Amino acid sequence: MAERPLDLHGRPLGVLRLSLTARCNLACPYCCPDLEDPPDLLTLAERVALVEATVGLGVHTLRLTGGEPLLHRRLEELIAALQPLRRRDPGDPRGALREIALTSNGVLLGAERARQLKAAGLDRITLSLDGTDGTSVARMAGLGGAAAGEAVLTKVLAAIRHAREAGFDPARGALKLNAVITRSGNADQLLPLAALAREQGLELRLIEFMDVGNRNGWAPEQVLPAAEMVARIGAAWPLEPVGRAPHGTAGRWRYRDRAAAGADGGAHLAVVASITAPFCGDCNRLRITADGVAYSCLFAADGTDLKPWLRPGADAAGLEQALRRLWLQRRDRWSEERQMVRPGEGVATPSRSHAEMAYLGG
Ligand code: SAM
Ligand code: SF4
């Protein structure tokens, strides 16, 4: 078996987040996606070659993201083309892909699309929704007015239903809900979102507002710390910790009433505290943009353009070497370092430019 690289902090490579487009059909102000894609988007064959190369270095989980990945017309084709990597034996010396997941805002997830994704071989879907009323959804999605927010909300609620009906089972972790919480934007939506997720039997993943990119107006005062989110929800429905999965980004909690009734299902609460409680020490994620630039950290300023090893025609050995070199030289622990720069202050101000979120895919 080819040797799997460890980075300079001894971390293996495990998860690839592949952004398929930098464009989006929403305009969440905390994300600020681009109106146009970069000119040099990767082709389907180039994406397959990239995923195969990273699988050889240890990637077992692929998350397709964006921008909005459902805007990508060849999404199902890409998922289908990756199935041979999933069918490999776990002990295959070339590595094997265990699962393919998708993060989406759900607006374009109709019943037929959900069935097509399942049939193509998608394993898991995480849908993003930041509120349960039209006004909150409009504010968090950058839409003009409550009616537009209401329309998006209706579509996302339908998307949850379509995904479930297509076979993405929340009790098996195959369907989850993401929500970014900001102090002035939607902190009042914590309880309504938790109630919705409990009712639907979904894991709710609450994400601290992160200083990714340079144009989302991030300010420390806008971050609602994960501990506060857990305290507020726990006051309504008492919680007990379940712990963090190895290499997981989220601290997880279960509802006492559900656990006591033996009706835990998938409806846990998870909090992603990358600002107030960074998890860099365990980070096994690589991000690749829609135009083939690899970033070894969500907060990185610079990436490595992999196109020279993809065009014209993939140079599999060169690509593997370039990725291996990138991972062996990886020293990023940006979130932890930010905390050390301003000890005791909890949340520090950003101090350098970052790549934009829609390129990095969350
Ligand atoms: N459009 C898809 C969606 O919204 O799910 C996929 C791309 S989006 C960049 C991936 C995830 O990143 C979403 O759950 C989104 O809420 C989250 N996100 C975007 N900007 C963020 C920020 N500044 N801080 C924290 N999470 C953010
Ligand atoms: Fe679009 Fe997702 Fe960014 Fe919102 S978070 S603007 S839905 S890419």
Coordinates of C-alpha atoms and ligand atoms in Angstrom, one line a residue:
M1 CA 0.0 0.0 0.0
A2 CA 1.4 3.5 -0.9
E3 CA 2.4 5.3 2.2
R4 CA -0.2 7.8 3.4
P5 CA 1.3 11.2 4.2
L6 CA 1.0 12.9 7.5
D7 CA 1.3 16.7 7.7
L8 CA 3.7 18.6 9.9
H9 CA 1.4 18.2 12.9
G10 CA 1.0 14.4 12.3
R11 CA -2.5 14.7 10.8
P12 CA -3.6 12.3 8.1
L13 CA -5.7 13.3 5.1
G14 CA -9.3 12.0 5.3
V15 CA -11.9 14.3 3.9
L16 CA -12.0 16.2 0.5
R17 CA -14.4 19.1 0.2
L18 CA -14.8 19.7 -3.5
S19 CA -16.4 22.9 -4.6
L20 CA -18.2 22.5 -7.9
T21 CA -19.1 26.1 -8.5
A22 CA -18.5 29.5 -6.8
R23 CA -22.0 30.7 -7.9
C24 CA -25.2 30.5 -5.8
N25 CA -28.9 31.0 -6.2
L26 CA -28.9 32.7 -2.7
A27 CA -26.7 35.5 -1.4
C28 CA -26.2 34.8 2.3
P29 CA -24.4 37.9 3.6
Y30 CA -22.1 35.8 5.8
C31 CA -20.8 33.9 2.7
C32 CA -21.1 36.4 -0.2
P33 CA -20.8 34.0 -3.2
D34 CA -19.6 35.2 -6.6
L35 CA -22.0 36.1 -9.5
E36 CA -19.8 34.4 -12.0
D37 CA -17.7 31.3 -12.0
P38 CA -14.0 31.6 -12.6
P39 CA -13.1 31.0 -16.3
D40 CA -11.2 27.8 -15.8
L41 CA -13.7 25.4 -14.3
L42 CA -12.5 21.8 -14.0
T43 CA -14.1 19.2 -16.3
L44 CA -15.8 16.1 -15.0
A45 CA -12.9 13.9 -16.0
E46 CA -10.5 16.3 -14.2
R47 CA -12.6 16.1 -11.1
V48 CA -12.6 12.3 -11.2
A49 CA -8.8 12.3 -11.6
L50 CA -8.4 14.7 -8.7
V51 CA -10.7 12.6 -6.4
E52 CA -8.9 9.4 -7.4
A53 CA -5.5 11.0 -6.6
T54 CA -6.6 12.2 -3.1
V55 CA -8.2 8.8 -2.4
G56 CA -4.7 7.3 -3.0
L57 CA -3.4 9.6 -0.2
G58 CA -6.0 8.7 2.4
V59 CA -9.3 10.5 1.5
H60 CA -12.2 8.3 2.4
T61 CA -15.0 10.9 2.4
L62 CA -15.9 13.3 -0.3
R63 CA -18.2 16.3 0.3
L64 CA -19.5 18.0 -2.8
T65 CA -20.2 21.7 -2.1
G66 CA -20.0 25.2 -3.6
G67 CA -21.4 27.8 -4.0
E68 CA -24.6 25.9 -4.6
P69 CA -23.7 22.4 -6.0
L70 CA -27.2 21.7 -7.3
L71 CA -26.5 24.5 -9.9
H72 CA -24.0 22.1 -11.4
R73 CA -25.7 20.3 -14.2
R74 CA -23.4 17.3 -14.3
L75 CA -23.6 16.6 -10.5
E76 CA -25.3 13.2 -10.8
E77 CA -22.9 12.2 -13.6
L78 CA -20.0 13.1 -11.4
I79 CA -21.3 11.1 -8.5
A80 CA -22.0 8.1 -10.8
A81 CA -18.4 8.4 -12.3
L82 CA -17.0 8.2 -8.8
Q83 CA -18.7 4.9 -7.9
P84 CA -15.8 2.7 -9.0
L85 CA -13.8 4.3 -6.2
R86 CA -16.5 3.5 -3.7
R87 CA -16.7 -0.1 -4.9
R88 CA -13.0 -0.8 -4.2
D89 CA -12.2 -3.1 -1.4
P90 CA -11.3 -1.2 1.8
G91 CA -7.9 -2.8 1.8
D92 CA -7.2 -1.8 -1.8
P93 CA -3.6 -0.4 -2.1
R94 CA -5.0 2.4 -4.2
G95 CA -7.3 3.5 -1.4
A96 CA -11.1 3.4 -1.4
L97 CA -13.8 6.0 -1.1
R98 CA -16.3 5.2 1.7
E99 CA -18.9 7.9 1.2
I100 CA -20.0 10.8 -0.9
A101 CA -21.9 13.6 0.8
L102 CA -23.5 16.9 -0.5
T103 CA -24.0 20.2 1.2
S104 CA -26.8 22.3 -0.4
N105 CA -29.2 25.1 0.4
G106 CA -31.9 22.7 -0.9
V107 CA -33.8 25.3 -3.0
L108 CA -33.3 23.1 -6.2
L109 CA -33.9 19.8 -4.5
G110 CA -37.1 18.6 -6.0
A111 CA -38.4 15.1 -5.7
E112 CA -36.9 14.0 -9.0
R113 CA -33.5 15.5 -8.3
A114 CA -33.4 13.8 -4.9
R115 CA -34.2 10.4 -6.5
Q116 CA -31.6 11.0 -9.2
L117 CA -28.9 11.8 -6.6
K118 CA -29.7 8.7 -4.6
A119 CA -29.7 6.6 -7.8
A120 CA -26.3 8.0 -8.8
G121 CA -24.8 6.9 -5.5
L122 CA -24.9 9.9 -3.2
D123 CA -24.8 8.7 0.5
R124 CA -25.6 11.8 2.6
I125 CA -27.1 15.3 2.2
T126 CA -26.8 18.2 4.6
L127 CA -29.3 21.0 3.9
S128 CA -28.6 24.6 5.1
L129 CA -31.4 26.6 6.7
D130 CA -30.9 29.6 9.0
G131 CA -34.5 30.3 10.2
T132 CA -38.0 29.2 10.4
D133 CA -39.9 32.3 9.2
G134 CA -39.8 34.3 6.0
T135 CA -38.2 37.4 7.5
S136 CA -35.3 35.5 9.1
V137 CA -34.7 33.3 6.1
A138 CA -34.7 36.4 3.8
R139 CA -32.3 38.3 6.1
M140 CA -29.8 35.3 6.3
A141 CA -30.1 34.4 2.6
G142 CA -29.7 37.9 1.3
L143 CA -33.2 38.1 -0.2
G144 CA -35.4 41.2 -0.5
G145 CA -38.3 40.8 1.9
A146 CA -40.3 38.2 3.9
A147 CA -42.2 36.8 0.9
A148 CA -39.0 35.8 -0.9
G149 CA -37.8 34.3 2.4
E150 CA -41.1 32.4 2.8
A151 CA -40.7 31.0 -0.7
V152 CA -37.2 29.7 0.0
L153 CA -38.4 28.3 3.4
T154 CA -41.2 26.4 1.6
K155 CA -38.7 24.9 -0.9
V156 CA -36.2 23.8 1.8
L157 CA -39.0 22.2 3.9
A158 CA -40.1 20.4 0.7
A159 CA -36.4 19.4 0.1
I160 CA -36.2 17.8 3.5
R161 CA -39.3 15.7 2.6
H162 CA -38.0 14.8 -0.9
A163 CA -34.6 13.8 0.5
R164 CA -36.2 11.6 3.1
E165 CA -38.6 10.0 0.6
A166 CA -35.7 9.3 -1.8
G167 CA -34.0 7.3 1.0
F168 CA -31.7 9.7 2.8
D169 CA -32.5 8.5 6.3
P170 CA -31.9 11.0 9.1
A171 CA -31.8 8.2 11.6
R172 CA -28.7 6.8 9.8
G173 CA -27.1 10.3 9.6
A174 CA -27.9 10.6 5.9
L175 CA -29.9 13.8 6.2
K176 CA -28.9 16.7 8.5
L177 CA -29.6 20.4 8.8
N178 CA -26.9 23.1 9.0
A179 CA -27.5 26.6 10.4
V180 CA -25.1 29.5 10.7
I181 CA -26.0 31.7 13.7
T182 CA -25.0 35.3 14.0
R183 CA -25.8 37.5 17.0
S184 CA -27.8 40.2 15.2
G185 CA -29.0 38.1 12.3
N186 CA -30.8 35.0 13.7
A187 CA -29.9 34.3 17.3
D188 CA -33.6 34.4 17.9
Q189 CA -34.0 31.4 15.6
L190 CA -32.1 29.0 17.8
L191 CA -35.2 27.6 19.5
P192 CA -37.4 27.5 16.4
L193 CA -34.7 25.7 14.5
A194 CA -34.1 23.2 17.3
A195 CA -37.9 22.6 17.5
L196 CA -38.1 22.1 13.7
A197 CA -35.1 19.6 13.7
R198 CA -36.6 17.7 16.7
E199 CA -40.0 17.5 15.0
Q200 CA -38.4 16.3 11.8
G201 CA -36.0 13.9 13.6
L202 CA -32.9 15.7 12.1
E203 CA -29.5 16.4 13.5
L204 CA -29.2 20.2 13.7
R205 CA -25.6 21.5 13.2
L206 CA -25.2 25.0 14.5
I207 CA -22.2 26.8 13.1
E208 CA -20.4 29.8 14.6
F209 CA -20.1 32.7 12.2
M210 CA -16.6 32.4 10.7
D211 CA -14.2 34.9 9.4
V212 CA -13.8 33.1 6.1
G213 CA -13.3 35.4 3.1
N214 CA -12.8 39.1 3.1
R215 CA -16.2 40.6 2.3
N216 CA -18.7 39.2 4.8
G217 CA -18.2 42.0 7.4
W218 CA -17.1 39.5 10.1
A219 CA -16.8 41.0 13.5
P220 CA -16.2 39.2 16.8
E221 CA -19.3 40.8 18.3
Q222 CA -21.4 39.0 15.7
V223 CA -20.2 35.5 16.8
L224 CA -22.6 33.7 19.1
P225 CA -20.3 31.2 20.9
A226 CA -21.3 27.6 20.6
A227 CA -21.4 27.3 24.4
E228 CA -24.1 30.0 24.5
M229 CA -26.1 28.2 21.8
V230 CA -26.0 25.0 23.7
A231 CA -27.0 26.7 27.0
R232 CA -30.0 28.5 25.3
I233 CA -31.3 25.3 23.7
G234 CA -30.5 23.2 26.8
A235 CA -32.6 25.5 28.9
A236 CA -35.6 24.6 26.8
W237 CA -34.8 20.9 26.3
P238 CA -32.1 19.6 28.6
L239 CA -29.1 18.2 26.8
E240 CA -26.3 15.7 27.6
P241 CA -23.0 15.6 25.7
V242 CA -22.3 12.7 23.3
G243 CA -18.8 13.8 22.5
R244 CA -17.0 14.5 19.2
A245 CA -16.4 11.9 16.6
P246 CA -12.7 11.4 15.7
H247 CA -11.7 14.1 13.2
G248 CA -15.2 15.5 13.5
T249 CA -15.8 19.2 13.4
A250 CA -18.8 19.2 15.8
G251 CA -19.4 18.7 19.5
R252 CA -22.5 16.7 19.8
W253 CA -25.4 16.6 22.3
R254 CA -28.5 14.5 22.8
Y255 CA -31.9 15.6 24.1
R256 CA -32.5 14.0 27.5
D257 CA -36.3 13.6 26.9
R258 CA -35.7 11.8 23.6
A259 CA -33.0 9.6 25.1
A260 CA -35.1 8.7 28.1
A261 CA -38.0 7.8 25.8
G262 CA -35.7 5.6 23.7
A263 CA -36.5 7.9 20.7
D264 CA -33.1 9.4 20.1
G265 CA -33.1 8.7 16.4
G266 CA -30.8 11.0 14.5
A267 CA -32.1 14.2 16.2
H268 CA -28.9 15.2 18.0
L269 CA -27.7 18.7 18.4
A270 CA -24.2 19.5 17.0
V271 CA -22.2 22.6 17.3
V272 CA -19.3 23.7 15.1
A273 CA -17.2 26.0 17.3
S274 CA -14.4 26.8 15.0
I275 CA -14.0 30.3 16.4
T276 CA -14.4 29.7 20.2
A277 CA -13.1 26.1 20.5
P278 CA -11.0 25.3 17.4
F279 CA -10.4 21.7 16.4
C280 CA -7.3 22.2 14.2
G281 CA -5.4 19.5 16.1
D282 CA -7.6 16.9 14.5
C283 CA -8.3 18.5 11.1
N284 CA -8.0 16.0 8.2
R285 CA -9.7 18.1 5.5
L286 CA -8.4 19.3 2.1
R287 CA -10.4 21.8 0.1
I288 CA -10.4 22.1 -3.7
T289 CA -12.0 25.0 -5.5
A290 CA -14.2 24.7 -8.7
D291 CA -11.2 25.7 -10.8
G292 CA -8.8 23.2 -9.2
V293 CA -6.9 25.2 -6.5
A294 CA -6.2 23.2 -3.3
Y295 CA -6.3 24.8 0.1
S296 CA -5.1 23.0 3.2
C297 CA -7.1 25.2 5.6
L298 CA -10.4 27.0 5.5
F299 CA -8.7 30.2 6.6
A300 CA -5.7 29.9 4.2
A301 CA -4.8 32.9 2.1
D302 CA -3.1 31.0 -0.7
G303 CA -3.7 27.7 -2.5
T304 CA -1.9 25.4 -4.9
D305 CA -3.2 25.3 -8.5
L306 CA -3.4 21.7 -9.5
K307 CA -4.4 22.4 -13.2
P308 CA -0.8 22.0 -14.4
W309 CA -1.1 18.2 -13.5
L310 CA -4.6 18.0 -15.0
R311 CA -4.1 19.7 -18.4
P312 CA -3.7 18.7 -21.1
G313 CA -4.6 15.2 -19.9
A314 CA -4.1 14.0 -16.3
D315 CA -0.6 13.3 -15.2
A316 CA -1.6 10.9 -12.4
A317 CA 1.9 10.4 -10.9
G318 CA 2.6 14.2 -11.0
L319 CA -0.7 15.0 -9.5
E320 CA -0.2 12.5 -6.7
Q321 CA 3.2 13.9 -6.0
A322 CA 2.0 17.5 -5.9
L323 CA -0.8 16.6 -3.5
R324 CA 1.5 14.6 -1.3
R325 CA 4.0 17.5 -1.2
L326 CA 1.2 19.9 -0.3
W327 CA 0.0 17.6 2.6
L328 CA 3.6 16.9 3.9
Q329 CA 4.2 20.6 4.1
R330 CA 0.9 21.4 5.7
R331 CA 1.3 23.3 9.0
D332 CA -2.0 25.2 9.2
R333 CA -3.7 25.6 12.5
W334 CA -5.1 29.0 11.9
S335 CA -8.0 29.0 14.3
E336 CA -5.9 27.8 17.2
E337 CA -3.2 30.4 16.4
R338 CA -5.7 33.2 16.3
Q339 CA -6.7 32.3 19.8
M340 CA -3.1 32.3 21.0
V341 CA -2.5 35.7 19.5
R342 CA -5.3 37.2 21.6
P343 CA -5.3 34.9 24.7
G344 CA -8.2 35.4 27.1
E345 CA -10.2 37.5 24.7
G346 CA -12.1 34.5 23.4
V347 CA -12.6 35.8 19.9
A348 CA -9.9 37.8 18.0
T349 CA -10.2 40.0 15.0
P350 CA -9.0 38.7 11.7
S351 CA -5.5 39.7 10.8
R352 CA -5.0 38.6 7.2
S353 CA -6.8 38.1 3.9
H354 CA -8.5 34.7 3.2
A355 CA -9.9 32.9 0.3
E356 CA -13.7 33.3 -0.2
M357 CA -16.1 30.8 1.3
A358 CA -18.0 29.9 -1.9
Y359 CA -14.6 28.8 -3.4
L360 CA -13.7 26.7 -0.4
G361 CA -17.2 25.2 0.2
G362 CA -17.4 25.5 4.0
Ligands
SAM1 N1 -24.7 26.4 -0.8 C1 -24.5 25.3 0.0 C2 -25.1 25.5 1.4 O1 -25.3 26.7 1.7 O2 -25.2 24.5 2.1 C3 -23.1 24.8 0.1 C4 -22.0 25.8 0.2 S1 -21.9 26.7 1.8 C5 -20.5 27.6 1.6 C6 -21.5 25.4 2.9 C7 -21.8 25.7 4.4 O3 -21.0 26.8 4.8 C8 -23.2 26.1 4.6 O4 -23.8 25.3 5.6 C9 -23.1 27.6 5.1 O5 -24.1 27.9 6.0 C10 -21.7 27.6 5.7 N2 -21.1 28.9 5.7 C11 -21.0 29.8 4.7 N3 -20.4 31.0 5.2 C12 -20.1 30.8 6.5 C13 -19.5 31.6 7.5 N4 -19.0 32.8 7.2 N5 -19.4 31.1 8.7 C14 -19.8 29.8 9.0 N6 -20.4 29.0 8.1 C15 -20.6 29.5 6.8
SF4_2 FE1 -25.1 30.2 -1.2 FE2 -24.5 28.4 0.6 FE3 -23.1 30.7 0.4 FE4 -25.6 30.7 1.2 S1 -23.9 29.7 2.3 S2 -24.7 32.1 -0.3 S3 -26.5 29.1 0.1 S4 -23.1 29.1 -1.1

